[in-house]
Tab-separated table of C-alpha atoms in Angstrom:
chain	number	residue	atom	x	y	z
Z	1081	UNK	CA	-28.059	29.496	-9.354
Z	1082	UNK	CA	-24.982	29.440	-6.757
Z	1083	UNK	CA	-27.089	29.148	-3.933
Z	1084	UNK	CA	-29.026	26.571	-5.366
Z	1085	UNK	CA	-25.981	24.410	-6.187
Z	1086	UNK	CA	-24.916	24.869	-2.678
Z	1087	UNK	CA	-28.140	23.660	-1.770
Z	1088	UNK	CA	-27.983	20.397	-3.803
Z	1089	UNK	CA	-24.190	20.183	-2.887
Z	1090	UNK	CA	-25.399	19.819	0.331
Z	1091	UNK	CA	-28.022	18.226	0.197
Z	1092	UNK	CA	-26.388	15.232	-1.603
Z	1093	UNK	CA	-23.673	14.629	1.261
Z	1094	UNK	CA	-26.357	14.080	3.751
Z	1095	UNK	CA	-26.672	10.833	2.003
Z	1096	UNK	CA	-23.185	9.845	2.985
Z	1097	UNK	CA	-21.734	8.733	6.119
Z	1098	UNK	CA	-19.729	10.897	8.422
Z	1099	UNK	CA	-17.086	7.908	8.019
Z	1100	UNK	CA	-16.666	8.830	4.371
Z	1101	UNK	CA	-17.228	12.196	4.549
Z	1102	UNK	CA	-14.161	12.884	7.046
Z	1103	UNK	CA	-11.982	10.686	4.828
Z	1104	UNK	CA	-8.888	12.738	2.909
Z	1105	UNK	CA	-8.501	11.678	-0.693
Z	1106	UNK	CA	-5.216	9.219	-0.721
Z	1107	UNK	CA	-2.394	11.725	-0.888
Z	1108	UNK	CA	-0.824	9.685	-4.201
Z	1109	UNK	CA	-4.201	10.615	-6.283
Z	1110	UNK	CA	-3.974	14.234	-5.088
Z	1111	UNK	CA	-0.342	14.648	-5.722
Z	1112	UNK	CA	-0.892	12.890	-9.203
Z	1113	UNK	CA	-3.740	15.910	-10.025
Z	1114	UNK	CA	-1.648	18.679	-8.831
Z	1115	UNK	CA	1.028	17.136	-11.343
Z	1116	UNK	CA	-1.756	17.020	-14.092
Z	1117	UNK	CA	-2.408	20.733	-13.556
Z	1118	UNK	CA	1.462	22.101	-13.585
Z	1119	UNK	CA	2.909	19.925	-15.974
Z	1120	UNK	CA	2.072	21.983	-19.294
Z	1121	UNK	CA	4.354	24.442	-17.358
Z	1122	UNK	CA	6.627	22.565	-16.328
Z	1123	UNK	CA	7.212	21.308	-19.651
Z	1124	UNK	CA	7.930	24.697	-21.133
Z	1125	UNK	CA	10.555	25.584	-18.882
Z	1126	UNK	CA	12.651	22.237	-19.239
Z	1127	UNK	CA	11.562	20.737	-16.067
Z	1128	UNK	CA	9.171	17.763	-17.297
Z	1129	UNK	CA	7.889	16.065	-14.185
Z	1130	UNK	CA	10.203	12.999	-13.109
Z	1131	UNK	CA	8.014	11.386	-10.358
Z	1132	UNK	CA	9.364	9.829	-7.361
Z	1133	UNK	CA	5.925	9.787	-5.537
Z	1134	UNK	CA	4.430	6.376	-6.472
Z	1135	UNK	CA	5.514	3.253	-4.762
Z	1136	UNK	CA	4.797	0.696	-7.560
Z	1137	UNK	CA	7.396	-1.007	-10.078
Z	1138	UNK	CA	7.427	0.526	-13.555
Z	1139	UNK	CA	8.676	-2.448	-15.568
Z	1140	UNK	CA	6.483	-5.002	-16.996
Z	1141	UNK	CA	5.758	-7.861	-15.141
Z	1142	UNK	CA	8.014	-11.372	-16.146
Z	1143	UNK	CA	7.103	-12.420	-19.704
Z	1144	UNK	CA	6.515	-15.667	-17.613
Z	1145	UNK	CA	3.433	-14.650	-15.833
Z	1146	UNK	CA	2.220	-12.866	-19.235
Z	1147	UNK	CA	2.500	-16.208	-20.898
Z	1148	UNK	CA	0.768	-17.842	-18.425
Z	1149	UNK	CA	-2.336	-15.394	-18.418
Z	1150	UNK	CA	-2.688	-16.138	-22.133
Z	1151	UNK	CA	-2.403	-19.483	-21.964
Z	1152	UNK	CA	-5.024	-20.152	-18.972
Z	1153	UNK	CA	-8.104	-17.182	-21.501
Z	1154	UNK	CA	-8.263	-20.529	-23.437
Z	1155	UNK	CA	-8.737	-22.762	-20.743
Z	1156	UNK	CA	-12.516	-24.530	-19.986
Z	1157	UNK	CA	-14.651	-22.964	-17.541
Z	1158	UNK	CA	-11.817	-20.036	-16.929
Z	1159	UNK	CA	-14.274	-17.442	-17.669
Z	1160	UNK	CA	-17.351	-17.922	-15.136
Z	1161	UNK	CA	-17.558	-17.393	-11.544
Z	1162	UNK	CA	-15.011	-18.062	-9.085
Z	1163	UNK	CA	-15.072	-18.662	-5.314
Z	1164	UNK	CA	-14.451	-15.381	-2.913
Z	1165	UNK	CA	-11.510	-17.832	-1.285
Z	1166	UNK	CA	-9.558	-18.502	-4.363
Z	1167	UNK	CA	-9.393	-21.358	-6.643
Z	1168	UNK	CA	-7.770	-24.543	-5.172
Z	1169	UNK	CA	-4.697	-24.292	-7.623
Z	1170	UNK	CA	-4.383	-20.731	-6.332
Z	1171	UNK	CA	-4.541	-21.385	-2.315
Z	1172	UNK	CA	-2.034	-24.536	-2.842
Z	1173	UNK	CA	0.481	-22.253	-4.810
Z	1174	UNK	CA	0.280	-19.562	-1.979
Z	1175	UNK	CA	1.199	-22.594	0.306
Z	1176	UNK	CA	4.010	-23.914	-1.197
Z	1177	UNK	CA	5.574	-20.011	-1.638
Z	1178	UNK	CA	4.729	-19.887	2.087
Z	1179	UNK	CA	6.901	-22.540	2.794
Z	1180	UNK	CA	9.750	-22.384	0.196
Z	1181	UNK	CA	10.374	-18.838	1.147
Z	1182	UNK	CA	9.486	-18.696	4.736
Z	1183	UNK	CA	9.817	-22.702	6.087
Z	1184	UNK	CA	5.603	-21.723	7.248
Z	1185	UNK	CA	2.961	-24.569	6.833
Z	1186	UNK	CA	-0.259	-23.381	5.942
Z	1187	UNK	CA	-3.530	-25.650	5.460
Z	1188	UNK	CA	-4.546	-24.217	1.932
Z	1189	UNK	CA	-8.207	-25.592	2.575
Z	1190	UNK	CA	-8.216	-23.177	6.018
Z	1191	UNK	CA	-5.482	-20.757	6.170
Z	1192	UNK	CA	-5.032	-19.262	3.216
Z	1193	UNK	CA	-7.826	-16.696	1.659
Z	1194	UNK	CA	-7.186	-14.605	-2.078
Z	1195	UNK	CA	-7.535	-10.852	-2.077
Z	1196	UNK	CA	-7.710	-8.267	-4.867
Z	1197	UNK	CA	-4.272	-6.898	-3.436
Z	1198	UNK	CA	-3.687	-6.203	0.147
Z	1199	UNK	CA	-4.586	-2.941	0.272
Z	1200	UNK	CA	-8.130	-4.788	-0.006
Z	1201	UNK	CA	-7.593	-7.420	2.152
Z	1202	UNK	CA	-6.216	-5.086	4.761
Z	1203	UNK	CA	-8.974	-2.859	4.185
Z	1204	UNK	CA	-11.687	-5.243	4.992
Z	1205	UNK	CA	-9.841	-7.245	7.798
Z	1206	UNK	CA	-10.138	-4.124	9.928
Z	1207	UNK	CA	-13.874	-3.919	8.797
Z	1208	UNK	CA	-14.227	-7.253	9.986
Z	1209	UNK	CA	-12.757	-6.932	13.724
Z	1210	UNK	CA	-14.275	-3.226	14.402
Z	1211	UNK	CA	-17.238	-2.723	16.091
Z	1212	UNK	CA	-18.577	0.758	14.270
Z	1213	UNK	CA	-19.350	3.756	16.234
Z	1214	UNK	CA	-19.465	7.677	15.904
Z	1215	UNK	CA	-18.723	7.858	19.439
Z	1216	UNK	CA	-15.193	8.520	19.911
Z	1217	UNK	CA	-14.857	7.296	23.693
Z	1218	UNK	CA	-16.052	4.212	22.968
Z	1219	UNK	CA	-14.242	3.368	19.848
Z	1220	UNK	CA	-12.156	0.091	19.020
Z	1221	UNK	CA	-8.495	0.855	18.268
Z	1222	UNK	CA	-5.933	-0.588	16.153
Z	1223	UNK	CA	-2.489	0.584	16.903
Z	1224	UNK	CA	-0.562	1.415	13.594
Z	1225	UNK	CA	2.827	1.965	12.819
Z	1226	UNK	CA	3.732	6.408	12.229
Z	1227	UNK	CA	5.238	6.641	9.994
Z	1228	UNK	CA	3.443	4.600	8.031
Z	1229	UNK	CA	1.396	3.498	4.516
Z	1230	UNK	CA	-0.961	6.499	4.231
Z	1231	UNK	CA	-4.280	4.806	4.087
Z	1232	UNK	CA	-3.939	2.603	7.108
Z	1233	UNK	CA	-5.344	5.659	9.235
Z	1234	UNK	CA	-8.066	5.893	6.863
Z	1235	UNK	CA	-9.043	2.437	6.781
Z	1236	UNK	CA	-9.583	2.564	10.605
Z	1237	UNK	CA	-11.644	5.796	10.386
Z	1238	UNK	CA	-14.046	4.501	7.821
Z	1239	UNK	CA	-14.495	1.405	9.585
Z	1240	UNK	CA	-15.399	3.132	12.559
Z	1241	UNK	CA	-12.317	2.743	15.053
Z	1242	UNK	CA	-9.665	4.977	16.556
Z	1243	UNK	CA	-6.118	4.326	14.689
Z	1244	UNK	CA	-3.351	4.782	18.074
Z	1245	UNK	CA	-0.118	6.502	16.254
Z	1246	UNK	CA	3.073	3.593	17.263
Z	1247	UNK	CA	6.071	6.172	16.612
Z	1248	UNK	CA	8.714	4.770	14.203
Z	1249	UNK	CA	12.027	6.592	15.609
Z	1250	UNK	CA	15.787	6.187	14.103
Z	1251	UNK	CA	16.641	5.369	17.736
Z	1252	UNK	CA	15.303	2.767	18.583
Z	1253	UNK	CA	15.977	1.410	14.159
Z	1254	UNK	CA	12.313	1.808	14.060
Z	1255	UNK	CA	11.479	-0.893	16.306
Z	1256	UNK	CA	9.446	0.409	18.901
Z	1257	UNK	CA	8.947	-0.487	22.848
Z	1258	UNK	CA	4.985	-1.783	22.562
Z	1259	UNK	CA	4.794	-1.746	26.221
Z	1260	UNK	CA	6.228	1.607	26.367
Z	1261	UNK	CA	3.870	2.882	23.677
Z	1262	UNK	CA	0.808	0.790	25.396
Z	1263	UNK	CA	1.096	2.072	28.215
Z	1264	UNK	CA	0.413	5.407	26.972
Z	1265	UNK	CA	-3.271	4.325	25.566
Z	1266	UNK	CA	-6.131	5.718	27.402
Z	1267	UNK	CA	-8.301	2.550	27.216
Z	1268	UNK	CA	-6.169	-0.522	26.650
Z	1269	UNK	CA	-8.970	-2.576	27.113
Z	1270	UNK	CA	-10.370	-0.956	23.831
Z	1271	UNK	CA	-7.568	-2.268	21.618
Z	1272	UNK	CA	-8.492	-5.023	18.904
Z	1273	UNK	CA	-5.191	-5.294	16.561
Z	1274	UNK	CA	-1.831	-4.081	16.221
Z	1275	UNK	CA	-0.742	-3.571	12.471
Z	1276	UNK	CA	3.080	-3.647	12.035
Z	1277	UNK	CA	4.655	-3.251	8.225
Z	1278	UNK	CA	8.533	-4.575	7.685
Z	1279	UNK	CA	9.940	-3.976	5.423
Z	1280	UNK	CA	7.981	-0.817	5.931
Z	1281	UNK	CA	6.935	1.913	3.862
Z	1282	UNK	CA	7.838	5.020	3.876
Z	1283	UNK	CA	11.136	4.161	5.528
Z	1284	UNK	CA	12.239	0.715	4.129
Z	1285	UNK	CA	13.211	-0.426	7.904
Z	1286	UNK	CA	13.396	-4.209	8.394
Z	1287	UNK	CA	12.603	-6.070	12.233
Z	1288	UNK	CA	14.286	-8.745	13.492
Z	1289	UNK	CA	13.517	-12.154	14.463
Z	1290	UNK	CA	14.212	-11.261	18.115
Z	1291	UNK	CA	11.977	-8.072	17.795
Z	1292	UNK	CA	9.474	-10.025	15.654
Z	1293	UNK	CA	9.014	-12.571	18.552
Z	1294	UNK	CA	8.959	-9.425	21.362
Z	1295	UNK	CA	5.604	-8.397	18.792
Z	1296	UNK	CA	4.029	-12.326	19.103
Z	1297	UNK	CA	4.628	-12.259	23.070
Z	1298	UNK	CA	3.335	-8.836	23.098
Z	1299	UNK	CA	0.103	-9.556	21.440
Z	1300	UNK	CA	0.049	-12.724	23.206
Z	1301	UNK	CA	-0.034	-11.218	26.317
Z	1302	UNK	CA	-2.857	-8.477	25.881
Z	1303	UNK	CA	-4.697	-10.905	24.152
Z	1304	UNK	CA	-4.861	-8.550	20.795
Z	1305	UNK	CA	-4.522	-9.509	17.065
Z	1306	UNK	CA	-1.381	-9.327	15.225
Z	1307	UNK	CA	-1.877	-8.123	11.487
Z	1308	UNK	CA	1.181	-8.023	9.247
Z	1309	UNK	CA	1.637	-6.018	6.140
Z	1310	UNK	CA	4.369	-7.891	4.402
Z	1311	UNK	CA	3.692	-6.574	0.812
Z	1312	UNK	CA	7.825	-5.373	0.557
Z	1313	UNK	CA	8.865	-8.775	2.575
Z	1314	UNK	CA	10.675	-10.318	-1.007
Z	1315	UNK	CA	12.280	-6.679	-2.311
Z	1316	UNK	CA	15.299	-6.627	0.212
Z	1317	UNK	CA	19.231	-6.509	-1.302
Z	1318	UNK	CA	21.013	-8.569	1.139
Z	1319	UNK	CA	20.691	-13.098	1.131
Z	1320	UNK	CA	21.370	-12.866	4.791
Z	1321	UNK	CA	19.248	-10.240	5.749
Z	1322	UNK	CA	15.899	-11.348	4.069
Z	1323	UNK	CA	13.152	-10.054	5.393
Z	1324	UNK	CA	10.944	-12.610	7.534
Z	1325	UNK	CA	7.388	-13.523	7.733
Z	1326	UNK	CA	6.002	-12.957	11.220
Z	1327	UNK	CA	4.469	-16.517	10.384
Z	1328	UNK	CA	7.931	-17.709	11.062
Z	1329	UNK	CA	7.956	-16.978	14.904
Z	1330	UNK	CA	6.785	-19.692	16.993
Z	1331	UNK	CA	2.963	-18.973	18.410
Z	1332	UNK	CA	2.437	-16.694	15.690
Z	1333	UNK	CA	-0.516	-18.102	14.062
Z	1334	UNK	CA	-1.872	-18.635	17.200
Z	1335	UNK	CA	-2.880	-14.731	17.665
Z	1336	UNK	CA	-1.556	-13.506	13.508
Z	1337	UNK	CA	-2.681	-12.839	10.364
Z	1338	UNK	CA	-0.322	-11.860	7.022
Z	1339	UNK	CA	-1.167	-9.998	3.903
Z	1340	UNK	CA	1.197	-10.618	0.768
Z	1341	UNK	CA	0.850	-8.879	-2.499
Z	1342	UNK	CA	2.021	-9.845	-6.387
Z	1343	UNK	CA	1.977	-6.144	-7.117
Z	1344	UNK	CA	5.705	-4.989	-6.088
Z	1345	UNK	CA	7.934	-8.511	-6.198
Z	1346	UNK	CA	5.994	-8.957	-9.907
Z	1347	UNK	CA	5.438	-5.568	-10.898
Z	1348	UNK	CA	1.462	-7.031	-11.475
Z	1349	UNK	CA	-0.134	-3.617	-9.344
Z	1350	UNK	CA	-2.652	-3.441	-11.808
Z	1351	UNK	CA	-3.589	-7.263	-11.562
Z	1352	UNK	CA	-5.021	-6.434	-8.002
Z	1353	UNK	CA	-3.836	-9.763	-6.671
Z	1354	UNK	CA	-2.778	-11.152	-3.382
Z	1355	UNK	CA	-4.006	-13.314	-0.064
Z	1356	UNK	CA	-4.391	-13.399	3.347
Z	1357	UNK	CA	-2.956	-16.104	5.204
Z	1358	UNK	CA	-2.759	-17.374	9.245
Z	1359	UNK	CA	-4.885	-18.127	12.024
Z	1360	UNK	CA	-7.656	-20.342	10.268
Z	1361	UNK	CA	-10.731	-18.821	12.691
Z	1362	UNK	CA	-9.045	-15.142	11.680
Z	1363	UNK	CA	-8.809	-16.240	8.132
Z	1364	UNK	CA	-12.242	-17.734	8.523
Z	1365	UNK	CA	-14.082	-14.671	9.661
Z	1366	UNK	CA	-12.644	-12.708	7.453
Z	1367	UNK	CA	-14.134	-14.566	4.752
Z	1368	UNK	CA	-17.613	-14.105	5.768
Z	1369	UNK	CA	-17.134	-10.710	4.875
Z	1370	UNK	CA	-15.498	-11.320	2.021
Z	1371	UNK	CA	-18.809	-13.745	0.206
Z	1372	UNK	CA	-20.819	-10.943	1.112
Z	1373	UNK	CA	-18.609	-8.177	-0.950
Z	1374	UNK	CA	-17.576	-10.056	-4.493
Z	1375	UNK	CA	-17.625	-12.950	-6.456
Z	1376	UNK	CA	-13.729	-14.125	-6.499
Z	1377	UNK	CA	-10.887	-12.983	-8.507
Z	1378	UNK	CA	-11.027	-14.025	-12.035
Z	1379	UNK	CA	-9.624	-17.519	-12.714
Z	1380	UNK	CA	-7.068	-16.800	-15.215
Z	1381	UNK	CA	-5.571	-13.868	-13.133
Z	1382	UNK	CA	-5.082	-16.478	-10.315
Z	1383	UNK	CA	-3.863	-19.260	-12.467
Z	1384	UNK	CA	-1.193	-17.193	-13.684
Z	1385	UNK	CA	-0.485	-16.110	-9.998
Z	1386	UNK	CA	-0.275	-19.656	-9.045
Z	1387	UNK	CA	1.898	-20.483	-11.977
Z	1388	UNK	CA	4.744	-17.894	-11.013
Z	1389	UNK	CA	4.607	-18.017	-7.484
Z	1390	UNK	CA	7.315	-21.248	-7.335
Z	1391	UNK	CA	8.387	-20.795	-11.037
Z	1392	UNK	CA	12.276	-20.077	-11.609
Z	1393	UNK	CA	11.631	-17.196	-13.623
Z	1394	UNK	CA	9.560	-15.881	-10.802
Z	1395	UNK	CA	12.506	-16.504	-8.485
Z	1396	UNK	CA	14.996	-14.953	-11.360
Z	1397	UNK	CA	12.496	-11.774	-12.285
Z	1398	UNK	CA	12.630	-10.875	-8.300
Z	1399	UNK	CA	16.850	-11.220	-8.056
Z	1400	UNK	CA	17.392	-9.081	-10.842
Z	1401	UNK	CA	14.478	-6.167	-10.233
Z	1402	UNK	CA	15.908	-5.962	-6.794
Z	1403	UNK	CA	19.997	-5.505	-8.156
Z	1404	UNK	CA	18.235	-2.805	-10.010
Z	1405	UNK	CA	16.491	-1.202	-7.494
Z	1406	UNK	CA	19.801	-1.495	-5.442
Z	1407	UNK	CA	22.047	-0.085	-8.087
Z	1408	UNK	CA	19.749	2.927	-8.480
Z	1409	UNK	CA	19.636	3.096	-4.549
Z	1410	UNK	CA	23.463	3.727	-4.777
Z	1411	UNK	CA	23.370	6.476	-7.292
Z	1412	UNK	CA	20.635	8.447	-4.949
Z	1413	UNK	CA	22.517	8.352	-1.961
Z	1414	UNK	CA	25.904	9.546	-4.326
Z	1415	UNK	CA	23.713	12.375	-5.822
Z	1416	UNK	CA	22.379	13.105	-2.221
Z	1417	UNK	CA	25.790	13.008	-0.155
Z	1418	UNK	CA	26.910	15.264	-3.183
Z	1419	UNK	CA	23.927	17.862	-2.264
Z	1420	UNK	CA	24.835	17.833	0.808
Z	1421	UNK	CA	22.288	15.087	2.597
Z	1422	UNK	CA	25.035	13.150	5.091
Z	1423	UNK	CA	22.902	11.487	7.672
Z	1424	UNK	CA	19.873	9.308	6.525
Z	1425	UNK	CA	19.029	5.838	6.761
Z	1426	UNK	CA	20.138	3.535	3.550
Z	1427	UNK	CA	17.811	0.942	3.970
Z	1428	UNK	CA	18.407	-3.022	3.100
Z	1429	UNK	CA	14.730	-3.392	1.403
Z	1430	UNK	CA	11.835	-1.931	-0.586
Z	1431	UNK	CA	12.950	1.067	-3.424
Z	1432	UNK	CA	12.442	3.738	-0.626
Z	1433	UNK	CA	14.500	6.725	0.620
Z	1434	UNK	CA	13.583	8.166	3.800
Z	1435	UNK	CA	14.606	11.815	4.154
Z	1436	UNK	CA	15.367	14.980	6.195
Z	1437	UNK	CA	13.799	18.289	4.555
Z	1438	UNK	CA	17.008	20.769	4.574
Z	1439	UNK	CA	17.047	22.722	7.573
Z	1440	UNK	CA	15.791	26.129	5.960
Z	1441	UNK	CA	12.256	24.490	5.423
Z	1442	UNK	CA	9.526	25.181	8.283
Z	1443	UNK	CA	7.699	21.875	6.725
Z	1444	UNK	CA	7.540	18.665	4.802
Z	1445	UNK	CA	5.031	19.923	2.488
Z	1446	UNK	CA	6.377	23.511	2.374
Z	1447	UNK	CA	9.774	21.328	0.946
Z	1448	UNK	CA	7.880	18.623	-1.228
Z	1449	UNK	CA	6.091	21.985	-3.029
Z	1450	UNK	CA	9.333	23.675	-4.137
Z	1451	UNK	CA	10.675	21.149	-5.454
Z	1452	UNK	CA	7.877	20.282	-7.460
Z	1453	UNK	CA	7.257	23.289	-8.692
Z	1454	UNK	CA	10.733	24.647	-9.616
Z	1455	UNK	CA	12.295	21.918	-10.391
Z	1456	UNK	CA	9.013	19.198	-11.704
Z	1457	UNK	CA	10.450	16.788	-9.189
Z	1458	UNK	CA	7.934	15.291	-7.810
Z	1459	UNK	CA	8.573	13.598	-3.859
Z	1460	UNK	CA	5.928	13.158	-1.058
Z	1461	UNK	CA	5.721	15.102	2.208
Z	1462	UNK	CA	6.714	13.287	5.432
Z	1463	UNK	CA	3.383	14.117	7.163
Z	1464	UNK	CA	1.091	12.314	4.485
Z	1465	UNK	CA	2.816	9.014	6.630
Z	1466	UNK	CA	1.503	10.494	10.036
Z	1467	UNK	CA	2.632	12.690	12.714
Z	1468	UNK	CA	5.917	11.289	13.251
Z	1469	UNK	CA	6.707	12.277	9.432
Z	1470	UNK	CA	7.199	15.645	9.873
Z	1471	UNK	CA	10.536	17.019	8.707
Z	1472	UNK	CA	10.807	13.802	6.136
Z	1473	UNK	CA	10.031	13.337	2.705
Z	1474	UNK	CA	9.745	9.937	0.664
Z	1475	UNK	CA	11.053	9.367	-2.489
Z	1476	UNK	CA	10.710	5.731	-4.300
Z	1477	UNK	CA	13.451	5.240	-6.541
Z	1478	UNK	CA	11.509	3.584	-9.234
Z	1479	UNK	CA	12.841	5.351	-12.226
Z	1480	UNK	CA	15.289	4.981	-14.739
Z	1481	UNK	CA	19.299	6.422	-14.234
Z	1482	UNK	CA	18.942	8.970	-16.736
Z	1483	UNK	CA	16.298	10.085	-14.781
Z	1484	UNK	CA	17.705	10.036	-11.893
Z	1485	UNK	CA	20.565	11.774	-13.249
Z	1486	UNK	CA	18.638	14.148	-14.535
Z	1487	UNK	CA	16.549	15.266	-11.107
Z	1488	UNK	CA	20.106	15.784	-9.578
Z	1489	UNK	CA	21.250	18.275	-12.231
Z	1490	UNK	CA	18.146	19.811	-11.934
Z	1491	UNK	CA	18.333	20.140	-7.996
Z	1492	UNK	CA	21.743	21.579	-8.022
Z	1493	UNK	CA	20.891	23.770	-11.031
Z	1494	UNK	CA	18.242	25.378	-9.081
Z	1495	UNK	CA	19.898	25.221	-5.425
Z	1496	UNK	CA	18.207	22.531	-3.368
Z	1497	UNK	CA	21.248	21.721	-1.503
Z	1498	UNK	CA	20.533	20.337	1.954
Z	1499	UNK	CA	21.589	23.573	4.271
């Protein structure tokens, strides 16, 4: 019988392409099993998992946007097909946020395209400008940012390209040299895109405008595309430091495409709502794809998107989830300086901590375990973000001050001082 499992084990994963069969499961749903597992245990010895692993808002979303969703389930028609692009109302909403937050014009008819969240979008815009092969030499590349969001790696690798590490160092406050690091690619002709993320996750790092036009000019100039991850761009704590659209730089949309996201401004992750927006013959592409794969977002989902985009109580429900976010960034960095963690970055955006492992750890992971395990404080390894994450470990400081409270006791109750 175990051989014969083996066999059909086997056999079954022939079916599948090497693609998927090289891909690691995302590193949130593996730490969220291991969690599963240990938390009976946990429990029993007064150490209750308090996560810190997740990067998604735990409040509901405004009553607003709730109210609008039930109000559009009774509206004619709302309930058959929509279009793959996004219903007009939709597209002319994402415009006019566009340009009330960002000062960009966008055609609605030509620049703008709906997504089920950008993790979608982004996933299929690489699909869409990779040329698939198994053969590593002759590979198309898309040069990501390291550290960076877990799965943008993956979503090369499954698409069949070569992801090109872009280090993210403290040094240079995580805006890179691109010439430095293109010079350093083996076949530059090779390169299709370069992703960049600000504010960026793992280590809430914001660019400036002057950087942000040193990216257009630099994609300009190797004729590449510019894809920008800007799903953090309205969680930031300072007026005059708001984070920018790369829309905003002039030539942009020449050469640039930008993914936004409802899920962490609006706390709506599990509405799986966003859009692409840009270059019109990017946007335009991208679409093709996009008829081929689904049927359009359902019609109330983007009604009620539409309605909150430019809606006060949109505006309000973002100011006040980001003076929380802020006021429970102060009380980590308290509890950390008081543990003995003195030199880290305290970002201006997203609800992310970037941090050193103490000293006496050989490895991220080595770190992220222990403290899981003793003390049901659950964190995420600096090396699920890349190579450049080693000796770092995430937290998102989602949760509620008790709670955070609670994970300091615990830490210097069981000794996980930094030393």
């Amino acid at each position: 019988m175990f051989w014969q499992q083996v066999y059909e084990d086997r056999l079954m994963q022939e079916f599948f392409n090497d693609y998927v069969q090289s891909l690691e499961t995302y590193i949130m749903f593996r730490i969220k099993e291991t969690v599963a597992k240990i938390t009976p245990e946990l429990t029993a010895k007064g150490r209750a998992p308090i996560s810190l692993a997740m990067g998604a808002p735990v409040k509901n979303p405004p009553k607003f946007v709730i109210d609008a969703m039930k109000s559009a389930l009774d509206e004619s028609g709302v309930h058959t097909y929509s279009s793959p692009k996004g219903e007009v109302c939709f597209r002319e909403s994402v415009a006019l946020r566009m340009k009330n937050r960002f000062g960009v014009e966008l055609d609605p008819a030509t620049e703008v395209f709906s997504l089920l969240g950008s993790k979608e979008g982004l996933a299929n815009f690489i699909r869409v400008i990779i040329n698939p092969t198994t053969k590593d030499e002759d590979k198309d590349i898309i040069m990501v940012p390291d550290p960076g969001y877990a799965s943008y790696k993956e979503m090369v690798k499954v698409s069949g390209g070569k992801a090109f590490p872009v280090p993210l160092k403290s040094e240079d406050n995580y805006m890179p040299d691109l010439e430095k690091v293109f010079a350093g690619i083996d076949k530059p002709q090779k390169v299709k895109a370069l992703l960049i993320n600000y504010p960026n996750n793992p280590l809430g790092a914001t660019a400036t405008r002057e950087y942000l036009e040193l990216v257009v000019a630099f994609c300009k100039k190797h004729n590449i595309l510019l894809i920008s991850d800007a799903a953090y761009a309205d969680m930031y704590f300072k007026e005059d430091l708001k984070p920018l659209s790369i829309l905003e730089i002039e030539g942009a949309k020449d050469i640039a495409v930008e993914f936004h996201s409802f899920s962490k401004p609006y706390a709506m992750t599990g509405w799986r709502l966003g859009w692409i927006c840009g270059n019109k013959d990017a946007v335009k592409m991208f679409g093709k794809l996009k008829s081929t794969l689904d049927s359009g977002i359902f019609k109330a989902v983007q009604k009620a998107g539409a309605a909150v985009l430019n809606s006060k109580e949109g505006d309000e429900y973002i100011k006040l989830a980001n003076e929380d976010f802020k006021k429970n960034q102060e009380l980590f960095v308290e509890g950390l300086k008081e543990l003995g963690w003195s030199e880290f970055n305290i970002p201006d955006a997203t609800f992310y901590l970037w941090l050193p492992i103490p000293p006496r750890y050989k490895t991220s992971v080595e770190f992220t375990d222990d403290l899981m395990h003793k003390s049901g404080i659950v964190a995420v390894p600096g090396n699920a973000f890349g190579e450049y994450g080693e000796g770092f470990f995430r937290v998102s400081i989602v949760c509620t001050s008790e709670q955070i409270k609670e994970l300091f006791r615990r830490m210097k109750e069981d000794g996980f001082l930094y030393q």
